[in-house]
Amino acid sequence: MADPRAALAALTAAFERHLEACAQRRGEDDPAVVAAYDDLADAFEEYDDALLEAYGEMTPLDVYAGPDEDEDDDDEDEDEDDEDDEEEDDAAEEDDDADADQRYLGLDDEDFDEIEDDGEARPN
């Protein structure tokens, strides 16, 4: 049985190492930052698993798995996802075009009353 306190200590240390690596970052793909990121993700998963095993509880957080981490997926699945995204974008553009004619453009001069200096409204 994993100890959640030990996993929490390792997670806290991983956060510290990640912060230090980010503060000393040298370039966009700094290997120290990438390694600290990976270590932090692993430490978080170990803590979450230990918490679940010991107490039946989980954190409300998930580790983001970006496109680089989805290497196990088939190319066909990625192509289908891309097609779905394009269809959604096209539908959103069509909705925007339909709404363009119905946009609120403000009031015309005839649609509001002028206010005189004494504060009373008078009709146009």
Short mmCIF file of N, CA, C and O in Angstrom, two decimals:
data_model
loop_
_atom_site.label_atom_id
_atom_site.label_comp_id
_atom_site.label_asym_id
_atom_site.label_seq_id
_atom_site.Cartn_x
_atom_site.Cartn_y
_atom_site.Cartn_z
N MET A 1 0.85 -1.19 0.00
CA MET A 1 0.00 0.00 0.00
C MET A 1 0.89 1.25 0.00
O MET A 1 1.79 1.39 0.81
N ALA A 2 0.61 2.15 -0.94
CA ALA A 2 1.39 3.37 -1.05
C ALA A 2 0.99 4.35 0.05
O ALA A 2 -0.18 4.43 0.43
N ASP A 3 1.95 5.11 0.52
CA ASP A 3 1.72 6.08 1.58
C ASP A 3 1.40 7.43 0.95
O ASP A 3 2.26 8.03 0.30
N PRO A 4 0.19 7.95 1.16
CA PRO A 4 -0.16 9.24 0.56
C PRO A 4 0.72 10.39 1.06
O PRO A 4 0.99 11.32 0.31
N ARG A 5 1.16 10.33 2.31
CA ARG A 5 2.01 11.42 2.83
C ARG A 5 3.35 11.46 2.11
O ARG A 5 3.86 12.53 1.78
N ALA A 6 3.93 10.29 1.86
CA ALA A 6 5.21 10.24 1.14
C ALA A 6 5.01 10.70 -0.30
O ALA A 6 5.84 11.43 -0.85
N ALA A 7 3.89 10.29 -0.91
CA ALA A 7 3.60 10.72 -2.28
C ALA A 7 3.36 12.22 -2.33
O ALA A 7 3.76 12.89 -3.29
N LEU A 8 2.72 12.78 -1.31
CA LEU A 8 2.50 14.23 -1.25
C LEU A 8 3.82 14.98 -1.11
O LEU A 8 4.03 16.00 -1.76
N ALA A 9 4.72 14.45 -0.30
CA ALA A 9 6.04 15.08 -0.15
C ALA A 9 6.79 15.06 -1.48
O ALA A 9 7.42 16.05 -1.86
N ALA A 10 6.70 13.94 -2.20
CA ALA A 10 7.35 13.85 -3.51
C ALA A 10 6.70 14.81 -4.51
O ALA A 10 7.40 15.43 -5.32
N LEU A 11 5.39 14.97 -4.43
CA LEU A 11 4.68 15.90 -5.31
C LEU A 11 5.10 17.33 -5.03
O LEU A 11 5.37 18.11 -5.95
N THR A 12 5.18 17.68 -3.76
CA THR A 12 5.60 19.03 -3.38
C THR A 12 7.01 19.31 -3.88
O THR A 12 7.29 20.39 -4.41
N ALA A 13 7.89 18.34 -3.73
CA ALA A 13 9.27 18.51 -4.22
C ALA A 13 9.29 18.65 -5.74
O ALA A 13 10.07 19.45 -6.28
N ALA A 14 8.42 17.91 -6.42
CA ALA A 14 8.36 18.01 -7.89
C ALA A 14 7.87 19.38 -8.32
O ALA A 14 8.36 19.94 -9.31
N PHE A 15 6.91 19.95 -7.56
CA PHE A 15 6.47 21.32 -7.85
C PHE A 15 7.63 22.29 -7.69
O PHE A 15 7.82 23.20 -8.52
N GLU A 16 8.42 22.14 -6.64
CA GLU A 16 9.57 23.02 -6.39
C GLU A 16 10.59 22.91 -7.53
O GLU A 16 11.09 23.92 -8.02
N ARG A 17 10.89 21.68 -7.96
CA ARG A 17 11.85 21.50 -9.05
C ARG A 17 11.32 22.10 -10.35
O ARG A 17 12.08 22.70 -11.12
N HIS A 18 10.03 21.96 -10.59
CA HIS A 18 9.42 22.53 -11.79
C HIS A 18 9.52 24.06 -11.78
O HIS A 18 9.86 24.69 -12.78
N LEU A 19 9.23 24.66 -10.63
CA LEU A 19 9.34 26.11 -10.50
C LEU A 19 10.76 26.58 -10.76
O LEU A 19 10.99 27.54 -11.49
N GLU A 20 11.72 25.92 -10.18
CA GLU A 20 13.13 26.29 -10.38
C GLU A 20 13.53 26.14 -11.84
O GLU A 20 14.22 27.00 -12.40
N ALA A 21 13.11 25.07 -12.48
CA ALA A 21 13.46 24.85 -13.89
C ALA A 21 12.83 25.95 -14.76
O ALA A 21 13.48 26.45 -15.69
N CYS A 22 11.60 26.31 -14.45
CA CYS A 22 10.94 27.37 -15.23
C CYS A 22 11.63 28.71 -15.02
O CYS A 22 11.78 29.49 -15.96
N ALA A 23 12.05 28.99 -13.80
CA ALA A 23 12.71 30.25 -13.49
C ALA A 23 14.07 30.37 -14.20
O ALA A 23 14.51 31.47 -14.51
N GLN A 24 14.70 29.24 -14.47
CA GLN A 24 16.02 29.24 -15.11
C GLN A 24 15.95 28.78 -16.57
O GLN A 24 16.97 28.41 -17.15
N ARG A 25 14.79 28.81 -17.13
CA ARG A 25 14.54 28.32 -18.49
C ARG A 25 15.45 28.99 -19.51
O ARG A 25 15.64 30.19 -19.51
N ARG A 26 15.97 28.16 -20.41
CA ARG A 26 16.84 28.65 -21.48
C ARG A 26 16.27 28.18 -22.81
O ARG A 26 16.63 27.14 -23.32
N GLY A 27 15.34 28.95 -23.32
CA GLY A 27 14.74 28.60 -24.60
C GLY A 27 13.39 27.93 -24.45
O GLY A 27 12.99 27.51 -23.37
N GLU A 28 12.72 27.83 -25.59
CA GLU A 28 11.35 27.31 -25.59
C GLU A 28 11.28 25.84 -25.21
O GLU A 28 10.39 25.41 -24.50
N ASP A 29 12.18 25.03 -25.68
CA ASP A 29 12.16 23.59 -25.42
C ASP A 29 13.29 23.18 -24.48
O ASP A 29 13.98 22.19 -24.70
N ASP A 30 13.46 23.93 -23.40
CA ASP A 30 14.52 23.64 -22.45
C ASP A 30 14.32 22.23 -21.88
O ASP A 30 13.28 21.92 -21.30
N PRO A 31 15.32 21.35 -22.04
CA PRO A 31 15.18 19.97 -21.56
C PRO A 31 14.96 19.87 -20.05
O PRO A 31 14.28 18.96 -19.58
N ALA A 32 15.49 20.81 -19.29
CA ALA A 32 15.30 20.77 -17.84
C ALA A 32 13.83 21.04 -17.48
O ALA A 32 13.27 20.41 -16.58
N VAL A 33 13.19 21.95 -18.21
CA VAL A 33 11.78 22.25 -17.96
C VAL A 33 10.92 21.07 -18.39
O VAL A 33 9.98 20.68 -17.68
N VAL A 34 11.23 20.48 -19.53
CA VAL A 34 10.48 19.33 -20.01
C VAL A 34 10.59 18.17 -19.02
O VAL A 34 9.58 17.53 -18.68
N ALA A 35 11.78 17.92 -18.53
CA ALA A 35 11.98 16.83 -17.56
C ALA A 35 11.24 17.12 -16.25
O ALA A 35 10.60 16.23 -15.68
N ALA A 36 11.30 18.36 -15.79
CA ALA A 36 10.60 18.73 -14.56
C ALA A 36 9.08 18.62 -14.75
O ALA A 36 8.37 18.18 -13.84
N TYR A 37 8.60 18.97 -15.92
CA TYR A 37 7.18 18.83 -16.24
C TYR A 37 6.75 17.37 -16.16
O TYR A 37 5.75 17.02 -15.54
N ASP A 38 7.53 16.50 -16.81
CA ASP A 38 7.22 15.07 -16.80
C ASP A 38 7.28 14.49 -15.39
O ASP A 38 6.42 13.70 -15.00
N ASP A 39 8.31 14.90 -14.62
CA ASP A 39 8.43 14.43 -13.23
C ASP A 39 7.24 14.88 -12.39
O ASP A 39 6.73 14.13 -11.55
N LEU A 40 6.80 16.11 -12.61
CA LEU A 40 5.66 16.65 -11.87
C LEU A 40 4.39 15.87 -12.20
O LEU A 40 3.62 15.50 -11.31
N ALA A 41 4.18 15.58 -13.48
CA ALA A 41 3.00 14.81 -13.89
C ALA A 41 3.03 13.42 -13.27
O ALA A 41 2.01 12.92 -12.76
N ASP A 42 4.20 12.78 -13.27
CA ASP A 42 4.32 11.45 -12.67
C ASP A 42 4.08 11.49 -11.17
O ASP A 42 3.39 10.62 -10.61
N ALA A 43 4.65 12.49 -10.49
CA ALA A 43 4.47 12.61 -9.04
C ALA A 43 3.01 12.86 -8.69
O ALA A 43 2.49 12.31 -7.71
N PHE A 44 2.33 13.65 -9.50
CA PHE A 44 0.92 13.89 -9.26
C PHE A 44 0.12 12.60 -9.39
O PHE A 44 -0.72 12.28 -8.55
N GLU A 45 0.37 11.83 -10.44
CA GLU A 45 -0.35 10.57 -10.64
C GLU A 45 -0.08 9.59 -9.51
O GLU A 45 -1.00 8.89 -9.06
N GLU A 46 1.15 9.56 -9.02
CA GLU A 46 1.48 8.67 -7.90
C GLU A 46 0.72 9.11 -6.63
O GLU A 46 0.20 8.28 -5.89
N TYR A 47 0.65 10.41 -6.39
CA TYR A 47 -0.09 10.92 -5.23
C TYR A 47 -1.58 10.60 -5.36
O TYR A 47 -2.21 10.12 -4.42
N ASP A 48 -2.14 10.84 -6.53
CA ASP A 48 -3.56 10.59 -6.75
C ASP A 48 -3.88 9.10 -6.56
O ASP A 48 -4.88 8.74 -5.93
N ASP A 49 -3.01 8.23 -7.09
CA ASP A 49 -3.20 6.79 -6.93
C ASP A 49 -3.09 6.38 -5.46
O ASP A 49 -3.88 5.55 -4.98
N ALA A 50 -2.10 6.93 -4.74
CA ALA A 50 -1.92 6.60 -3.32
C ALA A 50 -3.12 7.06 -2.50
O ALA A 50 -3.58 6.35 -1.59
N LEU A 51 -3.64 8.22 -2.81
CA LEU A 51 -4.81 8.76 -2.12
C LEU A 51 -6.03 7.87 -2.36
O LEU A 51 -6.78 7.56 -1.43
N LEU A 52 -6.19 7.42 -3.59
CA LEU A 52 -7.31 6.55 -3.93
C LEU A 52 -7.18 5.20 -3.22
O LEU A 52 -8.15 4.70 -2.65
N GLU A 53 -5.98 4.65 -3.24
CA GLU A 53 -5.76 3.35 -2.62
C GLU A 53 -5.95 3.40 -1.11
O GLU A 53 -6.57 2.52 -0.52
N ALA A 54 -5.45 4.45 -0.47
CA ALA A 54 -5.51 4.53 0.99
C ALA A 54 -6.88 4.95 1.51
O ALA A 54 -7.34 4.43 2.53
N TYR A 55 -7.53 5.90 0.83
CA TYR A 55 -8.74 6.49 1.39
C TYR A 55 -9.95 6.44 0.46
O TYR A 55 -11.03 6.91 0.82
N GLY A 56 -9.77 5.92 -0.75
CA GLY A 56 -10.87 5.88 -1.69
C GLY A 56 -11.25 7.26 -2.22
O GLY A 56 -12.36 7.47 -2.68
N GLU A 57 -10.33 8.20 -2.15
CA GLU A 57 -10.56 9.58 -2.61
C GLU A 57 -9.59 9.92 -3.73
O GLU A 57 -8.54 9.30 -3.87
N MET A 58 -9.98 10.93 -4.51
CA MET A 58 -9.14 11.41 -5.60
C MET A 58 -9.10 12.93 -5.56
O MET A 58 -9.98 13.56 -4.99
N THR A 59 -8.11 13.50 -6.18
CA THR A 59 -8.05 14.95 -6.32
C THR A 59 -8.98 15.35 -7.46
O THR A 59 -9.33 14.52 -8.31
N PRO A 60 -9.39 16.61 -7.53
CA PRO A 60 -10.25 17.05 -8.63
C PRO A 60 -9.46 17.45 -9.86
O PRO A 60 -9.99 18.11 -10.75
N LEU A 61 -8.21 17.05 -9.95
CA LEU A 61 -7.33 17.50 -11.02
C LEU A 61 -7.01 16.37 -11.99
O LEU A 61 -7.01 15.20 -11.61
N ASP A 62 -6.71 16.73 -13.22
CA ASP A 62 -6.26 15.79 -14.24
C ASP A 62 -4.98 16.31 -14.85
O ASP A 62 -4.81 17.51 -14.98
N VAL A 63 -4.12 15.40 -15.25
CA VAL A 63 -2.91 15.79 -15.97
C VAL A 63 -3.29 15.95 -17.43
O VAL A 63 -3.90 15.07 -18.03
N TYR A 64 -2.98 17.11 -17.99
CA TYR A 64 -3.29 17.39 -19.39
C TYR A 64 -2.41 16.54 -20.28
O TYR A 64 -1.19 16.54 -20.16
N ALA A 65 -3.05 15.81 -21.18
CA ALA A 65 -2.31 15.01 -22.16
C ALA A 65 -2.43 15.71 -23.50
O ALA A 65 -3.45 15.62 -24.16
N GLY A 66 -1.42 16.45 -23.86
CA GLY A 66 -1.44 17.21 -25.10
C GLY A 66 -1.27 16.31 -26.30
O GLY A 66 -1.10 15.10 -26.19
N PRO A 67 -1.29 16.90 -27.49
CA PRO A 67 -1.18 16.12 -28.72
C PRO A 67 0.11 15.32 -28.82
O PRO A 67 0.12 14.26 -29.42
N ASP A 68 1.18 15.79 -28.19
CA ASP A 68 2.46 15.07 -28.25
C ASP A 68 2.40 13.76 -27.49
O ASP A 68 3.13 12.83 -27.79
N GLU A 69 1.52 13.67 -26.50
CA GLU A 69 1.45 12.48 -25.67
C GLU A 69 0.46 11.45 -26.20
O GLU A 69 0.30 10.39 -25.63
N ASP A 70 -0.21 11.75 -27.32
CA ASP A 70 -1.19 10.84 -27.89
C ASP A 70 -0.58 10.01 -29.01
O ASP A 70 -1.26 9.66 -29.98
N GLU A 71 0.65 9.61 -28.92
CA GLU A 71 1.34 8.90 -29.98
C GLU A 71 0.78 7.50 -30.20
O GLU A 71 0.96 6.92 -31.27
N ASP A 72 0.07 6.93 -29.23
CA ASP A 72 -0.46 5.58 -29.36
C ASP A 72 -1.72 5.54 -30.21
O ASP A 72 -2.14 4.47 -30.65
N ASP A 73 -2.35 6.68 -30.47
CA ASP A 73 -3.58 6.73 -31.26
C ASP A 73 -3.27 6.44 -32.73
O ASP A 73 -2.19 6.70 -33.23
N ASP A 74 -4.27 5.87 -33.42
CA ASP A 74 -4.12 5.60 -34.85
C ASP A 74 -4.24 6.90 -35.62
O ASP A 74 -4.92 7.83 -35.22
N ASP A 75 -3.60 6.95 -36.78
CA ASP A 75 -3.70 8.13 -37.63
C ASP A 75 -5.13 8.32 -38.11
O ASP A 75 -5.59 9.44 -38.30
N GLU A 76 -5.88 7.21 -38.29
CA GLU A 76 -7.27 7.32 -38.74
C GLU A 76 -8.11 8.05 -37.71
O GLU A 76 -8.96 8.86 -38.06
N ASP A 77 -7.90 7.77 -36.42
CA ASP A 77 -8.65 8.45 -35.37
C ASP A 77 -8.38 9.94 -35.39
O ASP A 77 -9.28 10.75 -35.22
N GLU A 78 -7.12 10.31 -35.60
CA GLU A 78 -6.76 11.72 -35.64
C GLU A 78 -7.40 12.40 -36.84
O GLU A 78 -7.87 13.53 -36.74
N ASP A 79 -7.44 11.70 -38.00
CA ASP A 79 -8.07 12.28 -39.19
C ASP A 79 -9.55 12.49 -38.96
O ASP A 79 -10.12 13.51 -39.35
N GLU A 80 -10.23 11.54 -38.29
CA GLU A 80 -11.65 11.68 -38.00
C GLU A 80 -11.89 12.86 -37.06
O GLU A 80 -12.84 13.62 -37.23
N ASP A 81 -11.04 13.01 -36.05
CA ASP A 81 -11.17 14.13 -35.12
C ASP A 81 -11.00 15.46 -35.85
O ASP A 81 -11.73 16.41 -35.59
N ASP A 82 -10.03 15.52 -36.76
CA ASP A 82 -9.79 16.75 -37.51
C ASP A 82 -11.01 17.09 -38.38
O ASP A 82 -11.41 18.24 -38.47
N GLU A 83 -11.62 16.06 -39.00
CA GLU A 83 -12.80 16.30 -39.83
C GLU A 83 -13.96 16.80 -38.98
O GLU A 83 -14.69 17.70 -39.39
N ASP A 84 -14.14 16.22 -37.78
CA ASP A 84 -15.20 16.67 -36.88
C ASP A 84 -14.99 18.12 -36.48
O ASP A 84 -15.94 18.90 -36.44
N ASP A 85 -13.74 18.49 -36.18
CA ASP A 85 -13.44 19.87 -35.80
C ASP A 85 -13.75 20.82 -36.94
O ASP A 85 -14.28 21.91 -36.73
N GLU A 86 -13.40 20.43 -38.18
CA GLU A 86 -13.66 21.29 -39.33
C GLU A 86 -15.16 21.48 -39.55
O GLU A 86 -15.61 22.57 -39.86
N GLU A 87 -15.94 20.40 -39.34
CA GLU A 87 -17.39 20.50 -39.51
C GLU A 87 -17.98 21.44 -38.46
O GLU A 87 -18.86 22.25 -38.76
N GLU A 88 -17.49 21.35 -37.22
CA GLU A 88 -17.98 22.24 -36.16
C GLU A 88 -17.62 23.69 -36.48
O GLU A 88 -18.43 24.59 -36.26
N ASP A 89 -16.41 23.93 -36.99
CA ASP A 89 -16.00 25.28 -37.34
C ASP A 89 -16.88 25.84 -38.46
O ASP A 89 -17.28 27.00 -38.43
N ASP A 90 -17.17 25.00 -39.47
CA ASP A 90 -18.02 25.44 -40.58
C ASP A 90 -19.42 25.80 -40.08
O ASP A 90 -20.00 26.81 -40.50
N ALA A 91 -19.98 24.98 -39.19
CA ALA A 91 -21.31 25.24 -38.66
C ALA A 91 -21.33 26.54 -37.86
O ALA A 91 -22.27 27.33 -37.95
N ALA A 92 -20.27 26.79 -37.08
CA ALA A 92 -20.18 28.02 -36.29
C ALA A 92 -20.10 29.24 -37.20
O ALA A 92 -20.71 30.27 -36.93
N GLU A 93 -19.36 29.14 -38.31
CA GLU A 93 -19.25 30.25 -39.26
C GLU A 93 -20.60 30.53 -39.91
O GLU A 93 -20.97 31.68 -40.11
N GLU A 94 -21.35 29.48 -40.24
CA GLU A 94 -22.67 29.67 -40.84
C GLU A 94 -23.59 30.37 -39.85
O GLU A 94 -24.37 31.25 -40.23
N ASP A 95 -23.54 29.99 -38.57
CA ASP A 95 -24.35 30.65 -37.55
C ASP A 95 -23.98 32.11 -37.43
O ASP A 95 -24.85 32.98 -37.30
N ASP A 96 -22.69 32.42 -37.48
CA ASP A 96 -22.23 33.80 -37.38
C ASP A 96 -22.75 34.62 -38.57
O ASP A 96 -23.17 35.76 -38.41
N ASP A 97 -22.73 34.02 -39.78
CA ASP A 97 -23.22 34.72 -40.96
C ASP A 97 -24.71 35.00 -40.85
O ASP A 97 -25.19 36.08 -41.22
N ALA A 98 -25.47 34.05 -40.33
CA ALA A 98 -26.92 34.23 -40.18
C ALA A 98 -27.23 35.30 -39.15
O ALA A 98 -28.18 36.07 -39.30
N ASP A 99 -26.43 35.37 -38.09
CA ASP A 99 -26.65 36.36 -37.04
C ASP A 99 -26.19 37.75 -37.43
O ASP A 99 -26.60 38.73 -36.83
N ALA A 100 -25.35 37.87 -38.45
CA ALA A 100 -24.80 39.17 -38.83
C ALA A 100 -25.90 40.15 -39.22
O ALA A 100 -25.81 41.34 -38.94
N ASP A 101 -26.96 39.68 -39.87
CA ASP A 101 -28.05 40.56 -40.29
C ASP A 101 -28.93 40.96 -39.12
O ASP A 101 -29.72 41.90 -39.24
N GLN A 102 -28.84 40.27 -37.98
CA GLN A 102 -29.71 40.53 -36.85
C GLN A 102 -28.98 41.21 -35.69
O GLN A 102 -29.50 41.29 -34.60
N ARG A 103 -27.80 41.70 -35.91
CA ARG A 103 -27.02 42.32 -34.83
C ARG A 103 -27.62 43.65 -34.43
O ARG A 103 -28.15 44.40 -35.25
N TYR A 104 -27.51 43.98 -33.16
CA TYR A 104 -27.98 45.25 -32.62
C TYR A 104 -26.99 46.34 -33.02
O TYR A 104 -25.80 46.24 -32.75
N LEU A 105 -27.47 47.36 -33.67
CA LEU A 105 -26.59 48.42 -34.16
C LEU A 105 -26.80 49.73 -33.43
O LEU A 105 -26.33 50.77 -33.85
N GLY A 106 -27.54 49.70 -32.35
CA GLY A 106 -27.76 50.91 -31.57
C GLY A 106 -29.11 51.53 -31.89
O GLY A 106 -29.84 51.08 -32.78
N LEU A 107 -29.45 52.58 -31.18
CA LEU A 107 -30.71 53.26 -31.37
C LEU A 107 -30.59 54.32 -32.45
O LEU A 107 -29.56 54.98 -32.58
N ASP A 108 -31.66 54.50 -33.20
CA ASP A 108 -31.73 55.62 -34.14
C ASP A 108 -32.13 56.85 -33.35
O ASP A 108 -32.66 56.77 -32.25
N ASP A 109 -31.94 58.02 -33.92
CA ASP A 109 -32.31 59.27 -33.25
C ASP A 109 -33.79 59.28 -32.88
O ASP A 109 -34.19 59.86 -31.89
N GLU A 110 -34.63 58.64 -33.67
CA GLU A 110 -36.06 58.64 -33.42
C GLU A 110 -36.44 57.72 -32.26
O GLU A 110 -37.55 57.79 -31.74
N ASP A 111 -35.53 56.86 -31.83
CA ASP A 111 -35.87 55.85 -30.82
C ASP A 111 -35.70 56.32 -29.38
O ASP A 111 -35.98 55.58 -28.47
N PHE A 112 -35.23 57.55 -29.16
CA PHE A 112 -35.07 58.01 -27.79
C PHE A 112 -35.48 59.47 -27.67
O PHE A 112 -35.55 60.20 -28.65
N ASP A 113 -35.77 59.87 -26.43
CA ASP A 113 -36.21 61.23 -26.15
C ASP A 113 -35.00 62.10 -25.86
O ASP A 113 -34.03 61.65 -25.25
N GLU A 114 -35.10 63.37 -26.28
CA GLU A 114 -34.05 64.31 -25.92
C GLU A 114 -34.34 64.86 -24.54
O GLU A 114 -35.48 64.98 -24.13
N ILE A 115 -33.32 65.22 -23.80
CA ILE A 115 -33.49 65.77 -22.46
C ILE A 115 -33.18 67.25 -22.51
O ILE A 115 -32.13 67.66 -23.01
N GLU A 116 -34.13 68.03 -22.00
CA GLU A 116 -33.92 69.47 -21.96
C GLU A 116 -33.03 69.83 -20.76
O GLU A 116 -32.77 68.99 -19.90
N ASP A 117 -32.62 71.06 -20.72
CA ASP A 117 -31.74 71.50 -19.64
C ASP A 117 -32.38 71.37 -18.27
O ASP A 117 -31.69 71.20 -17.28
N ASP A 118 -33.72 71.44 -18.19
CA ASP A 118 -34.36 71.37 -16.87
C ASP A 118 -34.57 69.92 -16.43
O ASP A 118 -35.14 69.65 -15.38
N GLY A 119 -34.09 68.95 -17.21
CA GLY A 119 -34.15 67.57 -16.83
C GLY A 119 -35.42 66.87 -17.26
O GLY A 119 -35.59 65.68 -17.00
N GLU A 120 -36.35 67.56 -17.90
CA GLU A 120 -37.59 66.94 -18.35
C GLU A 120 -37.40 66.43 -19.77
O GLU A 120 -36.76 67.05 -20.60
N ALA A 121 -38.02 65.28 -20.02
CA ALA A 121 -37.92 64.70 -21.37
C ALA A 121 -39.01 65.28 -22.23
O ALA A 121 -40.11 65.55 -21.78
N ARG A 122 -38.68 65.52 -23.48
CA ARG A 122 -39.70 65.98 -24.42
C ARG A 122 -39.67 65.06 -25.64
O ARG A 122 -38.60 64.57 -26.03
N PRO A 123 -40.78 64.82 -26.22
CA PRO A 123 -40.82 63.92 -27.38
C PRO A 123 -40.20 64.59 -28.60
O PRO A 123 -40.17 65.80 -28.71
N ASN A 124 -39.75 63.77 -29.55
CA ASN A 124 -39.18 64.29 -30.80
C ASN A 124 -40.24 64.80 -31.71
O ASN A 124 -41.25 64.38 -31.95
#
